Short mmCIF file of C-alpha atoms in Angstrom, two decimals:
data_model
loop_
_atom_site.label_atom_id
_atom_site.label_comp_id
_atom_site.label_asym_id
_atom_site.label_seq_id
_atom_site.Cartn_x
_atom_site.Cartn_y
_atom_site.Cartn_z
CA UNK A 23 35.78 -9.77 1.11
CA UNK A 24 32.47 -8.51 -0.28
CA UNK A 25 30.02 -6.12 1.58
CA UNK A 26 27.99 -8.87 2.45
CA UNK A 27 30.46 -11.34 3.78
CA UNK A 28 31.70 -8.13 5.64
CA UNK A 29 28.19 -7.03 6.86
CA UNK A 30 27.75 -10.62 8.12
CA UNK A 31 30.59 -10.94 10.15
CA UNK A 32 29.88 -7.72 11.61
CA UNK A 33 25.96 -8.47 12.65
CA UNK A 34 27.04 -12.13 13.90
CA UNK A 35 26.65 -11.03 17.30
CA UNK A 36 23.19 -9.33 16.69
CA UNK A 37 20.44 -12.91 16.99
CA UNK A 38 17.47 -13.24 18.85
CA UNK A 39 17.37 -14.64 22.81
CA UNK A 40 16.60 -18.52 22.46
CA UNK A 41 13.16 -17.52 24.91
CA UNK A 42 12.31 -15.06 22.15
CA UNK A 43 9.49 -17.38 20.15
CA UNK A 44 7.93 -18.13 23.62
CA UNK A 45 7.92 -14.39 24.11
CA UNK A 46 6.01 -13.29 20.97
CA UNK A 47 3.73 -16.26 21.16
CA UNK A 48 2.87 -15.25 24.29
CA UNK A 49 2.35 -11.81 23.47
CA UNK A 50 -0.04 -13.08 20.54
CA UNK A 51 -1.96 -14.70 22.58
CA UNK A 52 -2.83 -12.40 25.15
CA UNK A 53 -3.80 -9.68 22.75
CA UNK A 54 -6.09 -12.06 21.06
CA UNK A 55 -7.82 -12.70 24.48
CA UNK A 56 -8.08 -8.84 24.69
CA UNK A 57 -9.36 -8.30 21.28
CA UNK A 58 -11.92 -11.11 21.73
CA UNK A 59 -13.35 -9.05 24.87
CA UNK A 60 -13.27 -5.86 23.02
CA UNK A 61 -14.88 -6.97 20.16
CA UNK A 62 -18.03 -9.05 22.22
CA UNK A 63 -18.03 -5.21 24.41
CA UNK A 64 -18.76 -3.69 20.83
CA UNK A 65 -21.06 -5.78 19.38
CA UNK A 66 -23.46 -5.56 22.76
CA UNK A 67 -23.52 -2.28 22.38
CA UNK A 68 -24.09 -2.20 18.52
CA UNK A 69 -26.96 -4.03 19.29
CA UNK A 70 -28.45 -1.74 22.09
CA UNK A 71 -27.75 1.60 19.72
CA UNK A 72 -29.24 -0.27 16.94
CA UNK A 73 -26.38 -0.84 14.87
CA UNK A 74 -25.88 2.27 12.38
CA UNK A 75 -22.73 1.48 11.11
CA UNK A 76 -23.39 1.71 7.20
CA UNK A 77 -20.95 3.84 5.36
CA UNK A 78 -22.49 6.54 3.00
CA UNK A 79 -20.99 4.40 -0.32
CA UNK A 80 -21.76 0.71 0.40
CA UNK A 81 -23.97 0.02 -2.21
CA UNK A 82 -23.92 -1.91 -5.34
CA UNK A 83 -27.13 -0.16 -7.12
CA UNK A 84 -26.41 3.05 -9.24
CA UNK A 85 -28.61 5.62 -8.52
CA UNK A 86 -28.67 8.75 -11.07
CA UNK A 87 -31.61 11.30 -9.45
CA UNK A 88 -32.84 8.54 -7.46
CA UNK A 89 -33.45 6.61 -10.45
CA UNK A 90 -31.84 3.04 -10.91
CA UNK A 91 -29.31 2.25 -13.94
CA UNK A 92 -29.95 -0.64 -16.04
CA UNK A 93 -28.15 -3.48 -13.95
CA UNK A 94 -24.36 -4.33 -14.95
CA UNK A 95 -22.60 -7.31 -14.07
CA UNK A 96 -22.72 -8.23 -10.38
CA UNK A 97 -19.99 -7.14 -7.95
CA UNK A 98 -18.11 -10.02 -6.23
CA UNK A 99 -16.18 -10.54 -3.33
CA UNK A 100 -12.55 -10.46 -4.26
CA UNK A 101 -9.75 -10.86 -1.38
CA UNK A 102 -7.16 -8.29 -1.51
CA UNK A 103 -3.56 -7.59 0.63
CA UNK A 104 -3.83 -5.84 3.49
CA UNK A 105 -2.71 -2.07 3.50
CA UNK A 106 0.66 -1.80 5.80
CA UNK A 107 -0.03 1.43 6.21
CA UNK A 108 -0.58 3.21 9.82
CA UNK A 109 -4.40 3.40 11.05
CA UNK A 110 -5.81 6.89 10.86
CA UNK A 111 -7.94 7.65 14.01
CA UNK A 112 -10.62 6.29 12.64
CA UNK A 113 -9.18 2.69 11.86
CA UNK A 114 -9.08 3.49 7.77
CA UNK A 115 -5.74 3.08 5.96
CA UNK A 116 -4.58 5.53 3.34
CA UNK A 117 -1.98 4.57 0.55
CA UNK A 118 -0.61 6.35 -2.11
CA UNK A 119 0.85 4.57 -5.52
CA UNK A 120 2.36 5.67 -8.29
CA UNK A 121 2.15 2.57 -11.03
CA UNK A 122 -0.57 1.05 -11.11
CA UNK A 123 1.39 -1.98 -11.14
CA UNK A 124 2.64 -0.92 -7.32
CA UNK A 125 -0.66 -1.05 -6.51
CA UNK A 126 -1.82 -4.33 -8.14
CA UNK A 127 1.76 -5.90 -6.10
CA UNK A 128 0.00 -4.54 -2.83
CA UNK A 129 -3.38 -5.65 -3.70
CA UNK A 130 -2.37 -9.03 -4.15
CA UNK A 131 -4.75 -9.21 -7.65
CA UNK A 132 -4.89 -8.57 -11.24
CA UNK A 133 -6.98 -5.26 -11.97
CA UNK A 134 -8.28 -4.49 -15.57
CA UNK A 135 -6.12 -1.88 -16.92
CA UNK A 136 -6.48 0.20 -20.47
CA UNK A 137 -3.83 0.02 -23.02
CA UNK A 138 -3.73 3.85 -23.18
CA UNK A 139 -2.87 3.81 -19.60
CA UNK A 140 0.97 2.42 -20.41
CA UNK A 141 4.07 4.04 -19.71
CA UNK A 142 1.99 6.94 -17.90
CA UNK A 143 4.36 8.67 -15.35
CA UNK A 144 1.91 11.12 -14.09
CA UNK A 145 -0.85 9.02 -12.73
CA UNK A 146 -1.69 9.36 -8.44
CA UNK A 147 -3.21 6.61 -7.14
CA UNK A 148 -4.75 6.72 -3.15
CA UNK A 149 -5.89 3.32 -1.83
CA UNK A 150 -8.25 3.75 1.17
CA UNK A 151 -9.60 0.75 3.02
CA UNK A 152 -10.90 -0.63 6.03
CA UNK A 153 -8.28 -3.76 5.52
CA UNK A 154 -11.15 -5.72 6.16
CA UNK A 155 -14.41 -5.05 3.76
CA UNK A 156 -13.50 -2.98 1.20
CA UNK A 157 -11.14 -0.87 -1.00
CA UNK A 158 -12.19 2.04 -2.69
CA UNK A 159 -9.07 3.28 -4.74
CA UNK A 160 -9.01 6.83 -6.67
CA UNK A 161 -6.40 7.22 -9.68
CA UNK A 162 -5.78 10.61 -10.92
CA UNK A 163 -4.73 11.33 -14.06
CA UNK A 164 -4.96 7.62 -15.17
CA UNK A 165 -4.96 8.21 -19.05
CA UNK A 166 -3.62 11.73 -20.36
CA UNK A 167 -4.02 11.30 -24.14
CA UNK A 168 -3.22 13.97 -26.06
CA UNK A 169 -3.12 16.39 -22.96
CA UNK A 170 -0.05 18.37 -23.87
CA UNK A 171 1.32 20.15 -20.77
CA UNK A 172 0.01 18.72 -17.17
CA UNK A 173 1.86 20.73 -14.59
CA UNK A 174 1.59 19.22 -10.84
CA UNK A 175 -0.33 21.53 -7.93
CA UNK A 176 1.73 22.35 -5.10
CA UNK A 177 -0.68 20.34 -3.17
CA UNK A 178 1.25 17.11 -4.77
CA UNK A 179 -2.08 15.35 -5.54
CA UNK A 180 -3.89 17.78 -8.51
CA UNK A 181 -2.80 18.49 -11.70
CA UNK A 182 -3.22 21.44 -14.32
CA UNK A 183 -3.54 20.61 -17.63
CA UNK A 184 -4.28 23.00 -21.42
CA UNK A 185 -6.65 21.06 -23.45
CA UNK A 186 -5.53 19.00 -26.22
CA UNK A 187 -7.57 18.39 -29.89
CA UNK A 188 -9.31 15.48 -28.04
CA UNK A 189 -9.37 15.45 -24.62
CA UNK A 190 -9.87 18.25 -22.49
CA UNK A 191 -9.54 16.47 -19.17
CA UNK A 192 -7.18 13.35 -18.05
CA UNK A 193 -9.64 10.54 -17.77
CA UNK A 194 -9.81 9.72 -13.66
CA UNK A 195 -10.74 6.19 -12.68
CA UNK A 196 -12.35 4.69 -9.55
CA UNK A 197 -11.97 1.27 -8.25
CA UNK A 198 -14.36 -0.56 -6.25
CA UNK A 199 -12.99 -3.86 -3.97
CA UNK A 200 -15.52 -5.75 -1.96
CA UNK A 201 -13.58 -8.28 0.35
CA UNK A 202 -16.09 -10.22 2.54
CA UNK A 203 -19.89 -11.71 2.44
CA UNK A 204 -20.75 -8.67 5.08
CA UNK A 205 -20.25 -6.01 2.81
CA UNK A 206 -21.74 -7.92 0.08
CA UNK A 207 -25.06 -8.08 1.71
CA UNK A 208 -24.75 -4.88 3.00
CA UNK A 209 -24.38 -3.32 -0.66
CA UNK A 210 -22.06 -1.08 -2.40
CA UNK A 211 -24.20 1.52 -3.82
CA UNK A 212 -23.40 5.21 -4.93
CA UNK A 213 -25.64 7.92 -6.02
CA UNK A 214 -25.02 10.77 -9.17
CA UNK A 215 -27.39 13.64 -7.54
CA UNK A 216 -28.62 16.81 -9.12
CA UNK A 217 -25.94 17.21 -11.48
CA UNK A 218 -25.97 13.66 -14.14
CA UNK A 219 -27.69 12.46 -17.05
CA UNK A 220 -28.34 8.72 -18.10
CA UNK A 221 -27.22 8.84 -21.86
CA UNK A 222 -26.67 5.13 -22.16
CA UNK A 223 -25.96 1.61 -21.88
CA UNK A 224 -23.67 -0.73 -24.17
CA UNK A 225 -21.57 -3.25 -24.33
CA UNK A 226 -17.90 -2.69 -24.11
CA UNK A 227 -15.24 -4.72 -26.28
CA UNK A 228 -13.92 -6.45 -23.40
CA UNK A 229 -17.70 -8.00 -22.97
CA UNK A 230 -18.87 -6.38 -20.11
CA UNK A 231 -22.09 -3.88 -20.05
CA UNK A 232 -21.14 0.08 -19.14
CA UNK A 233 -23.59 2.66 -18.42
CA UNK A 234 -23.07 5.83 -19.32
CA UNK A 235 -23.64 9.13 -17.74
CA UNK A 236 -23.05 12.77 -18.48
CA UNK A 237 -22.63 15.47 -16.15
CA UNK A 238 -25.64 18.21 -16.70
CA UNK A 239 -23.55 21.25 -15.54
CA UNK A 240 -20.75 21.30 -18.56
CA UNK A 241 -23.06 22.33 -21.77
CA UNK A 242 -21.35 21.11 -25.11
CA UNK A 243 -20.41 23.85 -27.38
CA UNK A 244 -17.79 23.35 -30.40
CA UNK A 245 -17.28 27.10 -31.33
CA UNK A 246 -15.67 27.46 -27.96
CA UNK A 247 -14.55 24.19 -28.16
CA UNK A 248 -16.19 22.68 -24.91
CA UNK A 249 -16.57 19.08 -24.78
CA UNK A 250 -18.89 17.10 -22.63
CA UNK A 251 -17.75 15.32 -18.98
CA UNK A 252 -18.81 11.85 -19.32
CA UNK A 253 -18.86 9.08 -16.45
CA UNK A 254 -18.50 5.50 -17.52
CA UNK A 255 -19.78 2.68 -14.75
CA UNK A 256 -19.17 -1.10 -15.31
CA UNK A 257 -18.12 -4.43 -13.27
CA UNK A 258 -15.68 -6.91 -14.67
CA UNK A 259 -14.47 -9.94 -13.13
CA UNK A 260 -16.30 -8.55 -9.45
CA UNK A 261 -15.03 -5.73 -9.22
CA UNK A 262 -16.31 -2.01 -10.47
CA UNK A 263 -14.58 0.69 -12.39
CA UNK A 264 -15.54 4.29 -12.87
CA UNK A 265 -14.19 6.19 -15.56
CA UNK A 266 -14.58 10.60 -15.94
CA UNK A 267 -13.37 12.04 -18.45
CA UNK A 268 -14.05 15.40 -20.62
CA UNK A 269 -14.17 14.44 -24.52
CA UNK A 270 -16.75 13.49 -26.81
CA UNK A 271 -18.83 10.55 -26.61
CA UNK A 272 -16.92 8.45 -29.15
CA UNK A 273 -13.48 9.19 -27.69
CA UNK A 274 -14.91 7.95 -24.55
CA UNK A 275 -16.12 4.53 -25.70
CA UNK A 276 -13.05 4.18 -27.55
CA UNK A 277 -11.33 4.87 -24.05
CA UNK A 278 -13.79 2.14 -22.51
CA UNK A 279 -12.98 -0.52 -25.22
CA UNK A 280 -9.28 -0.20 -24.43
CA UNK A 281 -9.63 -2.39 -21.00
CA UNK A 282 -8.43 -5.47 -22.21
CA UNK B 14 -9.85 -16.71 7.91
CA UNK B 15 -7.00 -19.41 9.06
CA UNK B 16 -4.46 -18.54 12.02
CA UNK B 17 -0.94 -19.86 11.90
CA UNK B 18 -0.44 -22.38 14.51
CA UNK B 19 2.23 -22.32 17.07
CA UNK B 20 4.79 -24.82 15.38
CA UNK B 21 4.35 -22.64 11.81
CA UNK B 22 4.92 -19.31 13.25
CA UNK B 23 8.29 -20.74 15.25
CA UNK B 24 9.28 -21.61 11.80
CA UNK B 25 8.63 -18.75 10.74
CA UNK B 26 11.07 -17.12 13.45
CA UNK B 27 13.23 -19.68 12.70
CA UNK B 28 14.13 -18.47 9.06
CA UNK B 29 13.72 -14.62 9.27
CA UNK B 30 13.86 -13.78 12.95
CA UNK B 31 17.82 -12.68 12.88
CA UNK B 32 17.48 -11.17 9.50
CA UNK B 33 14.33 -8.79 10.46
CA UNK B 34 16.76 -8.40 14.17
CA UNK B 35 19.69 -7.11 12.15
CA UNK B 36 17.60 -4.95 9.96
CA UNK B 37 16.06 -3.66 12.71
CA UNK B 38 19.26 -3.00 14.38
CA UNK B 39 20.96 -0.99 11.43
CA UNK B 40 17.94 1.28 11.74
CA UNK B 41 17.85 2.00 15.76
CA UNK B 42 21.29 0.98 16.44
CA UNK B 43 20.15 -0.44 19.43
CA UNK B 44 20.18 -4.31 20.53
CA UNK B 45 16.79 -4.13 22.68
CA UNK B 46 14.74 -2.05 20.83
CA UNK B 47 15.56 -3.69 17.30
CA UNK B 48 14.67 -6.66 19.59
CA UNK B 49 10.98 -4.80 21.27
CA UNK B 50 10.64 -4.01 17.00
CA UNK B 51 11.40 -7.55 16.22
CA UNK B 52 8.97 -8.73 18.29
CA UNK B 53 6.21 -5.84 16.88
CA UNK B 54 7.08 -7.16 13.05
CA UNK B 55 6.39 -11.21 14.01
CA UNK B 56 3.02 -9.76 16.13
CA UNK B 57 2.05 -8.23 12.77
CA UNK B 58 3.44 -10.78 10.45
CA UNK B 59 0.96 -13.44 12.45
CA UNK B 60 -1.75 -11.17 12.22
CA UNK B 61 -1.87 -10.57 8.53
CA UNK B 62 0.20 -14.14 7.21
CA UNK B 63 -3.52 -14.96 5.71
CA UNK B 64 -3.33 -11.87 3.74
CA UNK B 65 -0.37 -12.92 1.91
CA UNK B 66 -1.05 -14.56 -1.21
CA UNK B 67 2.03 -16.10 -2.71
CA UNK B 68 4.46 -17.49 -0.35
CA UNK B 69 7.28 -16.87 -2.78
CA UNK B 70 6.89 -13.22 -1.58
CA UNK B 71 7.52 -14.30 2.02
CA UNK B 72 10.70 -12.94 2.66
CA UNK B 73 10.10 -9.47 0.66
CA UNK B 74 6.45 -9.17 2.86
CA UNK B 75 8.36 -9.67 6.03
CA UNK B 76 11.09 -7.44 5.58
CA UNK B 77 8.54 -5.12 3.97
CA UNK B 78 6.64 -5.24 7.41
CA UNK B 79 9.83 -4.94 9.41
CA UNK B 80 11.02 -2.11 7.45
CA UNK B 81 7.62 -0.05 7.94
CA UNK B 82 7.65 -1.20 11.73
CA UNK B 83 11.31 0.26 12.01
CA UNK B 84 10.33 4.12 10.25
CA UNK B 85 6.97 4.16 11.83
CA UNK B 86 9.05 3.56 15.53
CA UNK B 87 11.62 6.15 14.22
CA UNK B 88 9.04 8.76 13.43
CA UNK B 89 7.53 8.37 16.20
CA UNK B 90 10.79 8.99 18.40
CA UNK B 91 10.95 12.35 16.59
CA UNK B 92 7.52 13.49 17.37
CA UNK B 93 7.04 12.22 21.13
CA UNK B 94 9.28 15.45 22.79
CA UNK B 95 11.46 12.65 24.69
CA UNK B 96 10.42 14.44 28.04
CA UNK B 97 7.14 13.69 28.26
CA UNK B 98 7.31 9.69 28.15
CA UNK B 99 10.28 7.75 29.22
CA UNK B 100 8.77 5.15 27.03
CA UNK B 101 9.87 7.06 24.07
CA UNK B 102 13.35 7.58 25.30
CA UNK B 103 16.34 7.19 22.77
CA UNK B 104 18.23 4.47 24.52
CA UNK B 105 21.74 4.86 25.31
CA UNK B 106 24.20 2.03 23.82
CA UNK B 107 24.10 -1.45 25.64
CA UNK B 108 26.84 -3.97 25.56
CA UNK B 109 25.08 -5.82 21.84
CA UNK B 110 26.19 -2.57 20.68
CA UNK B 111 29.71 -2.45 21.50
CA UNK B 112 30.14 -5.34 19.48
CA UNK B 113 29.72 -3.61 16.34
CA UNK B 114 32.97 -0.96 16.56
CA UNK B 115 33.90 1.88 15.14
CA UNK B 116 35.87 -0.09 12.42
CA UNK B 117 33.07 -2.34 11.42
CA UNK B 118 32.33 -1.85 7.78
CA UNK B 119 28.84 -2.21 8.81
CA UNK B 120 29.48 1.20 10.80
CA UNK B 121 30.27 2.71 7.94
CA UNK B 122 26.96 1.89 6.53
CA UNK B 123 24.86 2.64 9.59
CA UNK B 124 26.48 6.37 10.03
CA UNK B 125 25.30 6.49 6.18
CA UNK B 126 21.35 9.25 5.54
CA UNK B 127 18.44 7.06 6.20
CA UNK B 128 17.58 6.61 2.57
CA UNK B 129 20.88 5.32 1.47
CA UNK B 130 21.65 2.91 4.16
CA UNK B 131 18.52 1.20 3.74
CA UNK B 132 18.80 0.70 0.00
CA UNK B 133 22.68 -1.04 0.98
CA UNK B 134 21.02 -2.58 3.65
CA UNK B 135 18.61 -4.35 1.58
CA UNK B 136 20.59 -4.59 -1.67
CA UNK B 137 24.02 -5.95 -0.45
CA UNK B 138 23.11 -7.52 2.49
CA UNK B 139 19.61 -8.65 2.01
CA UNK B 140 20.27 -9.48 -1.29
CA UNK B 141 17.37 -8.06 -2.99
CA UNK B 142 16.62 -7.20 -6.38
CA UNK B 143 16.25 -3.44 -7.09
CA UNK B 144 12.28 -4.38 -7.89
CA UNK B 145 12.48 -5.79 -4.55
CA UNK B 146 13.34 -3.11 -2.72
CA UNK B 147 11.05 -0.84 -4.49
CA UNK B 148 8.40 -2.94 -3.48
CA UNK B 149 9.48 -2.68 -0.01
CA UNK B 150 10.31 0.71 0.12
CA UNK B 151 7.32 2.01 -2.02
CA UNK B 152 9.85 3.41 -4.57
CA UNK B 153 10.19 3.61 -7.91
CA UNK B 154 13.09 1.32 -9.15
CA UNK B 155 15.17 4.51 -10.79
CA UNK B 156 14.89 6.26 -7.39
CA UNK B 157 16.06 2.65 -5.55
CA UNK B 158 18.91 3.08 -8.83
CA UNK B 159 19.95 6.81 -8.10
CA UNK B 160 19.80 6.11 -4.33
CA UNK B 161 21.89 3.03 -4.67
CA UNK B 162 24.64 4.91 -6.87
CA UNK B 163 24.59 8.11 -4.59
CA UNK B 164 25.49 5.51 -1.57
CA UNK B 165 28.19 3.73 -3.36
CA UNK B 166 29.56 6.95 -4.14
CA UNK B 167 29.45 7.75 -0.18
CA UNK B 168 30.95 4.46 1.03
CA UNK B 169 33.28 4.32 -1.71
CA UNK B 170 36.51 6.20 -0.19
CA UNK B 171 35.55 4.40 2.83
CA UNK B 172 34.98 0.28 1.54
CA UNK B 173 36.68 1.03 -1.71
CA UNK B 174 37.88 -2.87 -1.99
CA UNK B 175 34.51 -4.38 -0.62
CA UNK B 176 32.23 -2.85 -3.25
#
């Protein structure tokens, strides 16, 4: 008899009470009633404080020194799977990946992903949401190009790398998920302070409009073979990407023209 | 956002409730608190069945919520010192759990680490597909692969003509 047959026969035994839909049912429905109550307690006293409950990064503008960037295309709400992860204490979920094709299966969606991103074992991906408005998800070491020796930190999240002929850096990637009309109106913005340049804004391959930044604090010099950081913003199909990476400006748009 | 209604989420039970019970069970080895994390799995499943996209992921989603209910309940049990809250108690075999004995092949594959007998759990008995299971487990499919050969090579002395 196979394991299964065997397993079956054993666990025959094991089935639910006939009373047990009643049970649950029940169970829904009184912590719906107590959710309901919570939730009206909240919102009276959201509206004595005054309501300051906007997180720090829900925006859609992009600031650089206060200074708006040339518009690029419009984020959109776009409805993604919950996280199943545990609650931290303050009701965000954290979840790590590591294929970014795990993390399109949890997300429920499609995400626009580079052909020089294939086959790459050592990319770390955190998910953090509210399971509700957004997802803001951080991928580490999503393209390593010609990177020839990335060593993992103890820490199980950073990597050290020697600098190849092209890049010096793995390009990192951002991802920004707006899920409901709420945090549409109340914006998704994010701010480069002190430390960015605007260089520029074209348009990728893969039709959509990227602005370009560079960060102020890493000065180019070839003899010593330093190569600029770069930051690439852009929105496709609703939802924004942002791209860092330390190489030269062309590598970089060639980088940005391989999401297909 | 639609709620299920009463009739769908029976159904629900209907098709899945002794499967996510049994799975439960192999973890705790306990009839009434595979039956309390049953219950917690269904409370969750009805709170996020809007979430779910394709229904043709049902069954992996469920268990997948089931199977997170189960470790997050087991974890728990380890960090809770057991004095403190009754609540947390381990409890002490009832008469469900008689019923599986000591020569059960399924004993066999409950006394087997935590990370093998789930893979068997889900793989023979489930019937899952090793992509499946990695889904469900949030592991890559050659660690499901490894795991699933290092457990045959466990049970195999043991179920030799059942494998």
């Amino acid at each position: 008899m196979k394991l299964k047959n065997q397993m079956e026969k054993d666990l025959s035994n094991i089935i639910l009470p006939e009373d047990f839909n009643q049970k649950v049912w029940k169970q829904i429905q009184y912590k719906r009633k107590k959710t309901r109550k919570i939730l009206a307690a909240v919102f009276f006293c959201v509206l004595i404080v005054g309501g300051t409950v906007s997180a720090h990064f829900i925006y859609q503008q992009v600031l650089v020194n206060h200074e708006e960037l040339p518009p690029v295309n419009d984020m959109e709400i776009r409805v993604v799977n919950d996280s199943d992860a545990e609650p931290d204490a303050y009701g965000f979920y954290e979840e790590t990946y590591y294929s970014y094709q795990s993390l399109c299966d949890d997300l429920g969606i499609t995400l626009l992903n580079s052909s020089l991103a294939e086959n790459n074992p050592y990319m770390i991906i955190k998910r953090d949401t509210d399971n509700d408005n957004w997802n803001i998800i951080k991928i580490n070491a999503y393209i390593i190009g010609d990177l020839p020796k990335l060593t993992l930190l103890p820490n199980g999240k950073d990597y050290t790398w020697e600098q190849g002929d092209i890049y010096s850096s793995p390009v990192d990637m951002e991802i920004h998920i707006i899920s409901t009309e709420r945090q549409l109106e109340n914006e998704f913005n994010m701010e480069f302070l002190g430390y960015y340049d605007y260089v520029e804004t074209y348009t990728a391959k893969g039709g959509f409009l990227v602005n370009i930044l560079q960060d102020t604090t890493i000065k180019e010099n070839e003899s010593l073979k330093i190569k600029p950081i770069y930051t690439g913003i852009f929105v496709y199909d609703g939802i924004r990407y942002v791209l860092t990476g330390q190489m030269n400006l062309e590598t970089f748009k060639k980088v940005i023209d391989s999401f297909n | 956002m639609k709620r299920m209604d009463e009739a769908s989420f029976n159904q629900l039970i209907k098709k899945y409730g002794n499967q996510v019970l049994q799975i439960c069970y192999l973890y705790v080895k306990n009839y009434h608190t595979a039956q309390d994390l049953t219950q917690e799995t269904f409370i969750r499943v009805y709170n996020k069945y809007y979430t779910l996209r394709d229904k043709t992921y049902e069954k992996t989603w469920i268990m997948k919520i089931a199977v997170n209910t189960c470790k997050n309940y087991l974890k728990m049990i380890k960090i809770v010192p057991l004095s403190l809250n009754d609540q947390y108690q381990v409890p002490s075999p009832d008469h469900y759990d008689v019923l599986l004995n000591t020569n059960a092949v399924t004993s066999y594959v409950v006394q087997l680490p935590e990370k093998y007998k789930e893979i068997v759990m889900l793989y023979y008995y489930e019937e899952f597909s090793i992509k499946e299971i990695s889904q469900i487990l949030k592991l890559k499919e050659t660690t499901v692969l490894q795991r699933l050969k290092r457990a045959r090579e466990k049970l195999r002395p043991l179920l030799e003509e059942v494998l």
